[in-house]
One Martini backbone bead per residue (centre of mass of N, CA, C, O) as a GRO file, in nm:
protein
   62
    1MET     BB    1  -6.051   0.713  -4.158
    2ALA     BB    2  -6.224   0.552  -4.370
    3ASP     BB    3  -6.023   0.315  -4.440
    4HIS     BB    4  -6.060   0.223  -4.116
    5ARG     BB    5  -6.305   0.285  -3.973
    6CYS     BB    6  -6.324   0.570  -3.793
    7SER     BB    7  -6.367   0.709  -3.464
    8THR     BB    8  -6.403   0.982  -3.214
    9THR     BB    9  -6.685   0.831  -3.045
   10GLY     BB   10  -6.747   0.552  -3.142
   11PHE     BB   11  -6.990   0.272  -3.123
   12LEU     BB   12  -7.322   0.229  -3.085
   13ASP     BB   13  -7.344  -0.084  -3.195
   14GLY     BB   14  -7.086  -0.235  -3.023
   15SER     BB   15  -6.837  -0.223  -3.171
   16LEU     BB   16  -6.503  -0.350  -3.178
   17PRO     BB   17  -6.206  -0.236  -3.181
   18SER     BB   18  -5.873  -0.304  -3.338
   19ALA     BB   19  -5.797   0.004  -3.366
   20ALA     BB   20  -5.590   0.304  -3.402
   21LEU     BB   21  -5.543   0.651  -3.393
   22LEU     BB   22  -5.220   0.794  -3.374
   23ARG     BB   23  -5.038   1.062  -3.218
   24THR     BB   24  -4.726   1.139  -3.203
   25PRO     BB   25  -4.486   1.326  -3.070
   26ARG     BB   26  -4.410   1.418  -3.379
   27GLY     BB   27  -4.715   1.420  -3.536
   28GLN     BB   28  -4.772   1.148  -3.637
   29LEU     BB   29  -4.983   0.918  -3.814
   30ARG     BB   30  -5.114   0.611  -3.671
   31VAL     BB   31  -5.178   0.269  -3.709
   32VAL     BB   32  -5.293   0.089  -3.424
   33GLY     BB   33  -5.364  -0.086  -3.187
   34PHE     BB   34  -5.575  -0.072  -2.950
   35ALA     BB   35  -5.408  -0.094  -2.699
   36ARG     BB   36  -5.196   0.122  -2.773
   37GLY     BB   37  -5.393   0.350  -2.773
   38TRP     BB   38  -5.531   0.325  -2.490
   39ALA     BB   39  -5.254   0.379  -2.343
   40ALA     BB   40  -5.239   0.683  -2.435
   41HIS     BB   41  -5.512   0.760  -2.316
   42GLU     BB   42  -5.397   0.681  -2.013
   43GLY     BB   43  -5.070   0.746  -2.005
   44VAL     BB   44  -4.871   0.493  -2.050
   45ARG     BB   45  -4.833   0.589  -2.353
   46PRO     BB   46  -4.724   0.758  -2.604
   47GLY     BB   47  -4.942   0.992  -2.711
   48THR     BB   48  -5.260   1.044  -2.920
   49LEU     BB   49  -5.571   0.977  -2.933
   50VAL     BB   50  -5.800   0.999  -3.200
   51ALA     BB   51  -5.913   0.705  -3.277
   52VAL     BB   52  -6.115   0.446  -3.348
   53CYS     BB   53  -6.105   0.113  -3.516
   54LEU     BB   54  -6.215  -0.158  -3.727
   55GLY     BB   55  -6.090  -0.142  -4.006
   56THR     BB   56  -6.063  -0.294  -4.286
   57ARG     BB   57  -6.235  -0.466  -4.526
   58ALA     BB   58  -6.016  -0.637  -4.641
   59ALA     BB   59  -5.942  -0.778  -4.367
   60GLU     BB   60  -6.219  -0.917  -4.341
   61ASP     BB   61  -6.208  -1.076  -4.625
   62ALA     BB   62  -5.952  -1.274  -4.551
   0.00000   0.00000   0.00000
């Protein structure tokens, strides 16, 4: 979670997540796009939203 700067409660400073940590129906943790993670949270797609993420610092520097 630290590598992708994830939070299980969101970001109080108003930062917008670009990714999400998702637990698949098979129990695997995957970093996915925010829209995919939110769809799981809303029950539209399979999986369980674990956290929302800002992404890696390296991705921001690129």
